[in-house]
């Protein structure tokens, strides 16, 4: 099965995309664009000054959900991880969120009559979009800067306590927000798959659903990196400073 | 109908192995989860026939407690390195020794995978009258406590109805349940 194949330094970059085209936006986050010719993953990474091992772990964990070397991934510099996560946020803000919104609007616009029920789905999405944007902004203002500040804390004379107060990051709120954004995405997909009112345009409905699947897969991968790699890394740094 | 199987196991080789063996025996949709949080989350929004879980994930008490509030019909199978020392729990249907030879493993898996609780009982996914009643109240914006008072049932019962509703419909959030209720004419649109 192709699925068992992991991407290696010698894999041709083009073959990696053939293996899983959903990797395209992922590799874009490393500033790598299409048109690789016959270059291998290693060659493309060297050319673009990308950390090869990090690139392989990010693409492979995305590609094969059962592959997740968490201990190894926790050893990468947090700046590297945060940079990747921030680029993912940009992809949501600039592309997925507005594009899916346009698809929802189009679906509603294609409805000939009695469109109240489709309107409910639009309202649900709009509210979801706001909540996800709020979560992403919250991370950009509290979570990521807090992690970064802690990694640079040594020698500044500042205390953990003061940094903690400055950024006011809460583990429990963060994890509740993750639960919320993931479960509402699943809810939306299920409402559409199982209960979409019949007066909709087939092509537009299918298109919307397709992109929700893409969105969900990307978002799950993203939140998983935050929950399983970044949050424990943060806890580790905090512990180091409480011990001292 | 394919059986829905979740594997919660951290060793890559192990999860690859077990899923390959399962695929040889039955037609299955296999999902992998990392850790208890992910497992918990997945089970809240999906109906699952079988969960294979590595004993390592059950190390601490808290995580084991989780197994007391599971979906009713899902069958749990523990994967153990050392079954003699497995803490043991009635919540597990079977205990599989990771080191057991093929001639023991295959019959045990075959027997275990015969049951397929959800694949058999499709019509169970329809809401009961009581669940529909609770769903309406949720959609109208009442809290669990308020619903308990309005329907003269305990809060605990409300919570258990809500779990069943979520696993049957595949919808967890209040706003999602509200959309469902209006789409299915359980409550009028102007009441939300
Ligand atoms: Fe994020
Ligand atoms: Fe997040």
Short mmCIF file of C-alpha atoms and ligand atoms in Angstrom, two decimals:
data_model
loop_
_atom_site.label_atom_id
_atom_site.label_comp_id
_atom_site.label_asym_id
_atom_site.label_seq_id
_atom_site.Cartn_x
_atom_site.Cartn_y
_atom_site.Cartn_z
CA UNK A 1 0.00 0.00 0.00
CA UNK A 2 1.27 3.41 -0.96
CA UNK A 3 0.09 4.76 2.37
CA UNK A 4 2.82 2.86 4.17
CA UNK A 5 5.51 4.72 2.30
CA UNK A 6 7.04 7.54 4.20
CA UNK A 7 8.78 10.40 2.47
CA UNK A 8 12.58 10.17 2.72
CA UNK A 9 15.43 12.55 1.79
CA UNK A 10 15.80 10.68 -1.53
CA UNK A 11 12.12 10.80 -2.47
CA UNK A 12 11.57 12.99 -5.50
CA UNK A 13 9.60 16.02 -4.39
CA UNK A 14 7.24 15.46 -7.32
CA UNK A 15 6.61 11.89 -6.13
CA UNK A 16 5.76 13.14 -2.66
CA UNK A 17 3.00 15.25 -4.18
CA UNK A 18 1.81 12.30 -6.26
CA UNK A 19 1.64 10.28 -3.04
CA UNK A 20 -0.54 12.87 -1.37
CA UNK A 21 -1.59 16.07 -3.09
CA UNK A 22 -2.90 17.45 0.21
CA UNK A 23 0.76 18.05 1.07
CA UNK A 24 0.90 20.98 -1.33
CA UNK A 25 -0.25 23.70 1.10
CA UNK A 26 1.97 22.05 3.72
CA UNK A 27 5.12 22.39 1.65
CA UNK A 28 4.11 25.94 0.70
CA UNK A 29 4.51 26.77 4.41
CA UNK A 30 8.23 26.15 3.92
CA UNK A 31 8.26 28.66 1.06
CA UNK A 32 8.57 25.78 -1.39
CA UNK A 33 6.60 26.10 -4.60
CA UNK A 34 5.71 23.84 -7.51
CA UNK A 35 8.06 23.20 -10.42
CA UNK A 36 10.60 20.97 -8.67
CA UNK A 37 11.67 19.04 -11.78
CA UNK A 38 13.35 15.82 -10.71
CA UNK A 39 14.90 17.19 -7.54
CA UNK A 40 14.78 15.12 -4.38
CA UNK A 41 13.29 16.34 -1.12
CA UNK A 42 16.80 16.84 0.25
CA UNK A 43 17.89 18.90 -2.75
CA UNK A 44 14.81 21.12 -2.61
CA UNK A 45 15.25 21.64 1.14
CA UNK A 46 18.94 22.52 0.81
CA UNK A 47 18.15 24.95 -1.98
CA UNK A 48 15.46 26.66 0.07
CA UNK A 49 17.44 26.55 3.35
CA UNK A 50 14.79 24.38 4.98
CA UNK A 51 15.59 22.09 7.93
CA UNK A 52 15.35 18.69 6.22
CA UNK A 53 14.56 16.59 9.26
CA UNK A 54 11.82 18.96 10.40
CA UNK A 55 10.38 19.06 6.89
CA UNK A 56 10.27 15.25 6.74
CA UNK A 57 8.58 14.94 10.12
CA UNK A 58 5.97 17.56 9.30
CA UNK A 59 5.12 16.10 5.90
CA UNK A 60 5.19 12.49 7.09
CA UNK A 61 2.99 13.09 10.13
CA UNK A 62 0.57 14.91 7.86
CA UNK A 63 0.70 12.18 5.26
CA UNK A 64 0.50 9.15 7.56
CA UNK A 65 -1.64 9.74 10.62
CA UNK A 66 -0.20 6.72 12.38
CA UNK A 67 3.33 8.14 12.17
CA UNK A 68 4.02 10.61 14.95
CA UNK A 69 7.51 10.60 16.52
CA UNK A 70 6.56 12.98 19.30
CA UNK A 71 9.71 12.74 21.41
CA UNK A 72 11.86 13.57 18.42
CA UNK A 73 9.56 16.39 17.36
CA UNK A 74 9.75 17.95 20.80
CA UNK A 75 13.48 18.45 20.28
CA UNK A 76 13.05 20.95 17.43
CA UNK A 77 13.56 24.61 18.35
CA UNK A 78 10.20 26.12 19.28
CA UNK A 79 10.81 29.03 16.88
CA UNK A 80 10.88 26.55 14.02
CA UNK A 81 7.62 24.97 15.10
CA UNK A 82 5.93 28.30 15.75
CA UNK A 83 6.99 29.62 12.38
CA UNK A 84 5.34 26.64 10.71
CA UNK A 85 2.19 27.02 12.83
CA UNK A 86 1.96 30.73 12.04
CA UNK A 87 2.19 30.05 8.33
CA UNK A 88 -0.63 27.58 8.77
CA UNK A 89 -2.67 30.31 10.47
CA UNK A 90 -2.06 32.56 7.47
CA UNK A 91 -3.34 29.79 5.19
CA UNK A 92 -6.54 29.64 7.24
CA UNK A 93 -6.98 33.41 7.48
CA UNK A 94 -6.14 34.26 3.89
CA UNK A 95 -7.37 31.22 2.05
CA UNK A 96 -9.48 28.53 3.66
CA UNK A 97 -11.73 30.67 5.87
CA UNK A 98 -12.72 33.25 3.23
CA UNK A 99 -12.91 30.69 0.41
CA UNK A 100 -15.16 28.35 2.34
CA UNK A 101 -17.30 31.33 3.32
CA UNK A 102 -17.68 32.21 -0.35
CA UNK A 103 -18.73 28.62 -1.05
CA UNK A 104 -21.35 28.77 1.67
CA UNK A 105 -22.66 32.05 0.23
CA UNK A 106 -22.77 30.56 -3.26
CA UNK A 107 -24.64 27.53 -2.03
CA UNK A 108 -27.25 29.80 -0.50
CA UNK A 109 -27.40 32.01 -3.58
CA UNK A 110 -28.11 28.97 -5.75
CA UNK A 111 -31.19 28.10 -3.72
CA UNK A 112 -34.40 28.91 -5.65
CA UNK A 113 -36.95 29.15 -2.83
CA UNK A 114 -37.58 28.31 0.84
CA UNK A 115 -33.98 28.92 1.72
CA UNK A 116 -34.36 29.50 5.44
CA UNK A 117 -32.87 26.15 6.28
CA UNK A 118 -29.80 26.68 4.14
CA UNK A 119 -29.54 30.06 5.82
CA UNK A 120 -29.12 28.26 9.15
CA UNK A 121 -26.07 26.49 7.80
CA UNK A 122 -24.65 29.78 6.63
CA UNK A 123 -25.20 31.30 10.07
CA UNK A 124 -23.54 28.32 11.68
CA UNK A 125 -20.49 28.69 9.47
CA UNK A 126 -20.23 32.45 10.03
CA UNK A 127 -20.25 31.95 13.76
CA UNK A 128 -17.74 29.15 13.46
CA UNK A 129 -15.47 31.33 11.37
CA UNK A 130 -15.53 34.03 14.04
CA UNK A 131 -14.71 31.53 16.75
CA UNK A 132 -11.83 30.01 14.84
CA UNK A 133 -10.42 33.44 13.99
CA UNK A 134 -10.66 34.39 17.63
CA UNK A 135 -8.78 31.25 18.60
CA UNK A 136 -6.03 31.82 16.05
CA UNK A 137 -5.59 35.44 17.09
CA UNK A 138 -5.53 34.45 20.71
CA UNK A 139 -2.69 32.06 20.01
CA UNK A 140 -0.79 34.67 18.07
CA UNK A 141 -1.13 37.18 20.89
CA UNK A 142 -0.79 34.96 23.95
CA UNK A 143 0.37 31.43 23.27
CA UNK A 144 3.21 31.79 20.74
CA UNK A 145 4.73 34.98 22.21
CA UNK A 146 4.59 33.42 25.67
CA UNK A 147 6.47 30.33 24.50
CA UNK A 148 9.03 32.50 22.72
CA UNK A 149 9.47 34.79 25.70
CA UNK A 150 10.11 31.81 27.94
CA UNK A 151 12.78 30.39 25.66
CA UNK A 152 14.56 33.75 25.84
CA UNK A 153 14.02 34.22 29.55
CA UNK A 154 17.42 33.02 30.68
CA UNK A 155 19.71 35.84 31.68
CA UNK A 156 17.11 38.58 31.32
CA UNK A 157 16.54 38.84 35.05
CA UNK A 158 12.80 38.65 34.51
CA UNK A 159 10.80 36.12 36.47
CA UNK A 160 8.59 33.39 35.10
CA UNK A 161 5.80 34.91 37.09
CA UNK A 162 5.99 38.30 35.41
CA UNK A 163 6.12 36.77 31.92
CA UNK A 164 3.20 34.57 32.77
CA UNK A 165 1.20 37.59 33.89
CA UNK A 166 2.17 39.59 30.83
CA UNK A 167 0.85 37.04 28.34
CA UNK A 168 -1.92 35.60 30.48
CA UNK A 169 -1.93 32.28 28.66
CA UNK A 170 -4.28 29.61 30.02
CA UNK A 171 -3.79 25.92 29.26
CA UNK A 172 -7.39 25.06 30.01
CA UNK A 173 -8.91 27.82 27.85
CA UNK A 174 -6.56 26.84 25.07
CA UNK A 175 -7.59 23.21 25.19
CA UNK A 176 -11.29 24.11 25.42
CA UNK A 177 -10.91 26.25 22.31
CA UNK A 178 -9.33 23.31 20.50
CA UNK A 179 -12.20 21.05 21.47
CA UNK A 180 -14.65 23.65 20.29
CA UNK A 181 -13.10 24.36 16.88
CA UNK A 182 -12.59 20.68 16.08
CA UNK A 183 -16.00 19.49 17.19
CA UNK A 184 -17.86 22.26 15.40
CA UNK A 185 -16.03 21.42 12.21
CA UNK A 186 -17.22 17.82 12.59
CA UNK A 187 -20.72 19.05 13.41
CA UNK A 188 -20.83 21.19 10.29
CA UNK A 189 -19.67 18.32 8.10
CA UNK A 190 -22.24 15.97 9.60
CA UNK A 191 -25.07 18.47 9.27
CA UNK A 192 -24.23 18.85 5.60
CA UNK A 193 -23.69 15.15 4.91
CA UNK A 194 -26.66 13.85 6.84
CA UNK A 195 -29.20 16.66 7.01
CA UNK A 196 -28.67 19.15 4.19
CA UNK A 197 -32.10 20.34 2.97
CA UNK A 198 -32.77 19.04 -0.57
CA UNK A 199 -33.13 22.41 -2.33
CA UNK A 200 -29.44 22.94 -2.93
CA UNK A 201 -27.20 22.91 -6.01
CA UNK A 202 -25.39 19.55 -6.13
CA UNK A 203 -22.09 20.81 -7.49
CA UNK A 204 -21.92 23.66 -5.00
CA UNK A 205 -22.86 21.43 -2.08
CA UNK A 206 -20.25 18.82 -3.00
CA UNK A 207 -17.61 21.46 -3.49
CA UNK A 208 -18.26 22.94 -0.07
CA UNK A 209 -18.14 19.54 1.58
CA UNK A 210 -14.92 18.61 -0.20
CA UNK A 211 -13.21 21.74 1.14
CA UNK A 212 -14.54 21.13 4.63
CA UNK A 213 -12.84 17.72 4.55
CA UNK A 214 -9.59 19.33 3.43
CA UNK A 215 -9.96 22.02 6.09
CA UNK A 216 -10.71 19.51 8.82
CA UNK A 217 -7.71 17.36 8.00
CA UNK A 218 -5.40 20.35 8.04
CA UNK A 219 -6.87 21.78 11.23
CA UNK A 220 -6.65 18.47 13.09
CA UNK A 221 -3.02 18.14 12.13
CA UNK A 222 -2.39 21.71 13.24
CA UNK A 223 -4.05 21.38 16.63
CA UNK A 224 -2.33 18.06 17.17
CA UNK A 225 1.09 19.70 16.71
CA UNK A 226 0.12 22.38 19.21
CA UNK A 227 -1.32 19.97 21.76
CA UNK A 228 1.22 17.20 21.54
CA UNK A 229 4.42 19.05 20.64
CA UNK A 230 4.22 22.69 21.64
CA UNK A 231 2.18 22.56 24.86
CA UNK A 232 4.42 19.89 26.45
CA UNK A 233 7.49 21.86 25.31
CA UNK A 234 6.04 24.90 27.05
CA UNK A 235 5.35 22.92 30.22
CA UNK A 236 8.93 21.66 30.17
CA UNK A 237 10.36 25.17 30.00
CA UNK A 238 8.06 26.34 32.78
CA UNK A 239 9.18 23.46 34.98
CA UNK A 240 12.82 24.30 34.36
CA UNK A 241 12.25 27.82 35.65
CA UNK A 242 10.17 26.83 38.64
CA UNK A 243 12.91 24.44 39.76
CA UNK A 244 15.65 27.07 39.58
CA UNK B 1 -20.83 -2.98 6.23
CA UNK B 2 -17.31 -2.20 7.32
CA UNK B 3 -16.62 -2.23 11.01
CA UNK B 4 -15.41 0.91 12.60
CA UNK B 5 -12.23 0.38 14.54
CA UNK B 6 -10.03 2.76 16.46
CA UNK B 7 -6.48 1.92 17.40
CA UNK B 8 -4.89 3.83 20.24
CA UNK B 9 -1.34 2.63 20.35
CA UNK B 10 1.89 4.57 20.23
CA UNK B 11 4.28 2.09 18.66
CA UNK B 12 4.32 2.57 14.92
CA UNK B 13 5.17 -1.04 14.17
CA UNK B 14 2.51 -2.29 16.52
CA UNK B 15 -0.28 -0.19 15.04
CA UNK B 16 0.76 -1.06 11.52
CA UNK B 17 0.84 -4.72 12.49
CA UNK B 18 -2.48 -4.86 14.25
CA UNK B 19 -4.24 -2.95 11.49
CA UNK B 20 -2.81 -5.29 8.85
CA UNK B 21 -4.00 -8.33 10.79
CA UNK B 22 -7.47 -6.82 11.30
CA UNK B 23 -7.75 -5.99 7.61
CA UNK B 24 -7.01 -9.64 6.81
CA UNK B 25 -9.90 -10.78 8.98
CA UNK B 26 -12.68 -8.25 8.40
CA UNK B 27 -13.57 -5.33 6.23
CA UNK B 28 -12.74 -2.41 8.48
CA UNK B 29 -12.42 1.32 8.56
CA UNK B 30 -9.45 1.91 10.79
CA UNK B 31 -8.62 5.17 12.51
CA UNK B 32 -5.49 5.83 14.54
CA UNK B 33 -5.43 8.11 17.53
CA UNK B 34 -2.55 9.37 19.64
CA UNK B 35 -3.17 9.41 23.33
CA UNK B 36 -6.26 9.44 25.47
CA UNK B 37 -7.36 12.98 24.64
CA UNK B 38 -7.61 12.19 20.99
CA UNK B 39 -9.35 8.89 21.71
CA UNK B 40 -11.84 10.56 24.00
CA UNK B 41 -12.51 13.24 21.47
CA UNK B 42 -13.00 10.79 18.64
CA UNK B 43 -15.41 8.66 20.64
CA UNK B 44 -17.52 11.64 21.52
CA UNK B 45 -18.43 12.33 17.95
CA UNK B 46 -18.24 8.96 16.25
CA UNK B 47 -19.88 5.61 16.69
CA UNK B 48 -17.18 3.00 16.95
CA UNK B 49 -17.42 -0.78 17.01
CA UNK B 50 -14.03 -1.58 18.48
CA UNK B 51 -11.29 0.24 20.27
CA UNK B 52 -7.89 -1.35 20.60
CA UNK B 53 -5.98 0.43 23.28
CA UNK B 54 -2.40 0.04 24.39
CA UNK B 55 -2.09 -0.62 28.12
CA UNK B 56 0.61 2.05 28.26
CA UNK B 57 -2.05 4.65 27.66
CA UNK B 58 -3.92 3.39 30.69
CA UNK B 59 -1.03 3.97 33.02
CA UNK B 60 -2.54 6.57 35.22
CA UNK B 61 -5.75 6.27 37.11
CA UNK B 62 -7.42 9.25 35.57
CA UNK B 63 -7.08 7.75 32.14
CA UNK B 64 -8.47 4.47 33.31
CA UNK B 65 -11.46 6.22 34.87
CA UNK B 66 -12.29 7.46 31.43
CA UNK B 67 -13.36 3.95 30.59
CA UNK B 68 -16.24 4.14 33.00
CA UNK B 69 -18.08 6.69 30.94
CA UNK B 70 -17.79 5.12 27.55
CA UNK B 71 -20.23 4.58 24.76
CA UNK B 72 -22.40 1.66 25.67
CA UNK B 73 -21.91 -0.65 22.78
CA UNK B 74 -18.32 -0.07 21.84
CA UNK B 75 -16.09 -3.03 22.55
CA UNK B 76 -12.73 -2.32 24.17
CA UNK B 77 -9.72 -4.50 23.70
CA UNK B 78 -6.54 -3.95 25.63
CA UNK B 79 -3.15 -4.60 24.05
CA UNK B 80 -0.67 -5.72 26.63
CA UNK B 81 3.03 -6.58 26.80
CA UNK B 82 2.55 -8.46 29.99
CA UNK B 83 -1.05 -9.61 30.40
CA UNK B 84 -0.36 -11.24 33.75
CA UNK B 85 0.27 -7.83 35.26
CA UNK B 86 -2.55 -6.02 33.53
CA UNK B 87 -4.47 -4.06 36.18
CA UNK B 88 -7.65 -5.61 34.85
CA UNK B 89 -11.03 -4.11 34.35
CA UNK B 90 -14.45 -5.46 33.55
CA UNK B 91 -14.77 -2.81 30.94
CA UNK B 92 -12.52 -4.71 28.62
CA UNK B 93 -13.93 -7.32 26.36
CA UNK B 94 -10.61 -8.93 25.60
CA UNK B 95 -6.97 -8.68 26.44
CA UNK B 96 -4.50 -9.34 23.69
CA UNK B 97 -0.98 -10.35 24.47
CA UNK B 98 1.31 -8.45 22.12
CA UNK B 99 3.71 -11.36 22.14
CA UNK B 100 1.19 -14.08 21.37
CA UNK B 101 1.91 -16.30 18.37
CA UNK B 102 -0.18 -16.18 15.22
CA UNK B 103 -2.09 -19.39 15.94
CA UNK B 104 -3.48 -17.86 19.16
CA UNK B 105 -3.90 -14.33 17.95
CA UNK B 106 -5.92 -14.90 14.78
CA UNK B 107 -8.70 -17.01 16.37
CA UNK B 108 -8.98 -14.59 19.27
CA UNK B 109 -9.30 -11.62 16.92
CA UNK B 110 -11.76 -13.47 14.71
CA UNK B 111 -13.93 -14.29 17.66
CA UNK B 112 -13.70 -10.77 19.03
CA UNK B 113 -14.51 -9.10 15.74
CA UNK B 114 -17.64 -11.20 15.20
CA UNK B 115 -19.78 -8.97 17.36
CA UNK B 116 -19.94 -5.70 15.41
CA UNK B 117 -22.40 -3.89 17.64
CA UNK B 118 -23.11 -0.88 15.46
CA UNK B 119 -22.96 -2.57 12.11
CA UNK B 120 -25.77 -4.86 13.28
CA UNK B 121 -28.01 -2.34 14.90
CA UNK B 122 -28.51 0.36 12.37
CA UNK B 123 -31.91 1.45 13.54
CA UNK B 124 -30.53 2.20 16.99
CA UNK B 125 -29.24 5.40 15.52
CA UNK B 126 -32.75 6.87 15.57
CA UNK B 127 -33.38 9.07 18.60
CA UNK B 128 -35.72 7.74 21.25
CA UNK B 129 -38.70 9.87 22.31
CA UNK B 130 -36.94 10.93 25.49
CA UNK B 131 -33.78 11.83 23.62
CA UNK B 132 -35.80 13.92 21.18
CA UNK B 133 -37.37 15.72 24.10
CA UNK B 134 -33.94 16.46 25.60
CA UNK B 135 -32.64 17.56 22.21
CA UNK B 136 -35.47 20.08 21.85
CA UNK B 137 -34.62 21.57 25.23
CA UNK B 138 -30.93 21.79 24.33
CA UNK B 139 -31.82 23.53 21.09
CA UNK B 140 -34.02 25.98 22.94
CA UNK B 141 -30.96 26.98 24.92
CA UNK B 142 -31.60 25.39 28.30
CA UNK B 143 -28.71 24.17 30.44
CA UNK B 144 -28.46 20.59 31.70
CA UNK B 145 -29.69 21.71 35.11
CA UNK B 146 -32.69 23.53 33.65
CA UNK B 147 -33.54 20.58 31.42
CA UNK B 148 -33.43 18.24 34.41
CA UNK B 149 -35.92 20.47 36.23
CA UNK B 150 -38.21 20.90 33.25
CA UNK B 151 -38.38 17.20 32.40
CA UNK B 152 -38.36 15.95 36.02
CA UNK B 153 -35.26 13.84 35.54
CA UNK B 154 -31.84 13.93 37.17
CA UNK B 155 -29.03 15.99 35.73
CA UNK B 156 -27.05 12.81 35.35
CA UNK B 157 -29.78 11.37 33.13
CA UNK B 158 -29.76 14.52 31.00
CA UNK B 159 -26.02 14.16 30.49
CA UNK B 160 -26.36 10.54 29.54
CA UNK B 161 -29.12 11.37 27.03
CA UNK B 162 -26.92 14.07 25.57
CA UNK B 163 -24.05 11.64 25.06
CA UNK B 164 -26.35 9.28 23.21
CA UNK B 165 -27.76 12.09 21.10
CA UNK B 166 -24.28 13.20 20.13
CA UNK B 167 -23.09 9.75 19.23
CA UNK B 168 -26.25 9.00 17.23
CA UNK B 169 -26.36 12.26 15.28
CA UNK B 170 -22.65 12.95 15.07
CA UNK B 171 -23.30 16.47 16.37
CA UNK B 172 -21.86 17.71 19.63
CA UNK B 173 -22.14 21.48 19.92
CA UNK B 174 -25.28 23.23 21.13
CA UNK B 175 -25.34 25.38 17.98
CA UNK B 176 -25.00 22.29 15.79
CA UNK B 177 -27.81 20.51 17.64
CA UNK B 178 -29.97 23.60 17.25
CA UNK B 179 -29.44 23.58 13.49
CA UNK B 180 -30.39 19.90 13.46
CA UNK B 181 -33.52 20.53 15.51
CA UNK B 182 -34.75 23.30 13.21
CA UNK B 183 -33.88 21.39 10.02
CA UNK B 184 -35.95 18.49 11.31
CA UNK B 185 -38.84 20.68 12.46
CA UNK B 186 -38.38 19.76 16.10
CA UNK B 187 -38.47 23.42 17.06
CA UNK B 188 -39.67 26.42 15.07
CA UNK B 189 -36.98 28.68 13.65
CA UNK B 190 -38.29 31.78 15.40
CA UNK B 191 -37.65 30.19 18.79
CA UNK B 192 -33.87 30.19 18.54
FE1 LIG C 1 -2.92 27.44 15.96
FE1 LIG C 2 -4.80 26.05 18.10
#
